[in-house]
Coordinates of C-alpha atoms in Angstrom, one line a residue:
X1 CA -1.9 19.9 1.6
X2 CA -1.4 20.7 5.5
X3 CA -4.2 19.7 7.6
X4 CA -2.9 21.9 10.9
X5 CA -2.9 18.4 12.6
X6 CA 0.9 17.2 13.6
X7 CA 2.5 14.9 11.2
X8 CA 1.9 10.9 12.0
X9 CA 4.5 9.2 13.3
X10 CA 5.5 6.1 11.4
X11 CA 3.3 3.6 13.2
X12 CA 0.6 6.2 14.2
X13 CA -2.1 4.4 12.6
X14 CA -1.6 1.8 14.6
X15 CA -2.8 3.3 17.5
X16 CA -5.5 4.7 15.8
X17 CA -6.6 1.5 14.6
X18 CA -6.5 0.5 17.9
X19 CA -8.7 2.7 18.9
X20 CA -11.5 2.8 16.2
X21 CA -11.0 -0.9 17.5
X22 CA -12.4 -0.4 20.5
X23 CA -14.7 2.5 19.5
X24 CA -16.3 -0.4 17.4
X25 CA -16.4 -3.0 20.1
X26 CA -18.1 -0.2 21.8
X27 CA -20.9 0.5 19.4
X28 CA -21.5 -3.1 19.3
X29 CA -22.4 -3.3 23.5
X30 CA -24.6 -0.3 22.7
X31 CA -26.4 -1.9 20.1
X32 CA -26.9 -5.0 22.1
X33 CA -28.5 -3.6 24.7
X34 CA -32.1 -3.0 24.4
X35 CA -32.1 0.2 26.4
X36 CA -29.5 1.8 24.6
X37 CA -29.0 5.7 24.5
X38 CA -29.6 7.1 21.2
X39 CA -27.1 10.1 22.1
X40 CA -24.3 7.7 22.9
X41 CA -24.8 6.0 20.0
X42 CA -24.5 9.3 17.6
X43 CA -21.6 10.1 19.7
X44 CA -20.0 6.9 19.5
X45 CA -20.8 7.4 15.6
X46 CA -19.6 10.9 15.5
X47 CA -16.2 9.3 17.1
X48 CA -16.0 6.4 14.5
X49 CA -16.2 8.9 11.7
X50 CA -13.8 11.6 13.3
X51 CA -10.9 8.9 14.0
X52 CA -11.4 7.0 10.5
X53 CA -10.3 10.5 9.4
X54 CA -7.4 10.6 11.0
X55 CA -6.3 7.3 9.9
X56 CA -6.4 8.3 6.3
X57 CA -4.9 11.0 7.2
X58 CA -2.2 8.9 8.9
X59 CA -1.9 6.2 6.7
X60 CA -1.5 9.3 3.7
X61 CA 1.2 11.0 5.7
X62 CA 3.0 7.4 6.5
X63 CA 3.5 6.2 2.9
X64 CA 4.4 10.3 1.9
X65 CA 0.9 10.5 0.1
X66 CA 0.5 14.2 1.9
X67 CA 3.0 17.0 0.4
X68 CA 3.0 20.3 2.6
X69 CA 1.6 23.4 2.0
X70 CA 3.3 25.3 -0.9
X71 CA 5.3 22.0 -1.8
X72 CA 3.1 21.5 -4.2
X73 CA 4.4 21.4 -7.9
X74 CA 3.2 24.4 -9.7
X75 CA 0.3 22.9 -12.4
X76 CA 1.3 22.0 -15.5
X77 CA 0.1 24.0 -18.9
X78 CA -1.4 21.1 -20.0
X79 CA -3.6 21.1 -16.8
X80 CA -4.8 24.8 -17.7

């Protein structure tokens, strides 16, 4: 399954941990302050979500969970 997105590199998700990290930290400030913005907070949500995508998609790709496309074995008759 190819997701157009470039392959991880082995310790990608580290980065990206790093930075949901911080996204997190961030969302915390937000929700802190009484006077927070409710469109910073959906962003900062939207964010969240998008980059905890690409860490599965990471973390898949590191530990050769993701096959190309057309890699794939062909199914099995038993799967028909």
């Amino acid at each position: 399954m190819s997701t157009g997105l470039p392959a991880a590199a082995p310790g990608h998700s580290e980065r990206i941990r790093e930075i949901l990290d911080n996204l997190v930290c961030h969302r915390q400030s937000l929700r802190r302050d009484r006077e927070h913005d409710r469109l910073l907070l959906q962003a900062n949500r939207l964010s969240i979500v998008y980059w905890q995508g690409r860490l599965a998609q990471a973390l898949l790709e590191e530990h050769g969970g993701v096959e190309s496309a057309g890699s794939s074995p062909a199914p099995s008759k038993a799967a028909q």
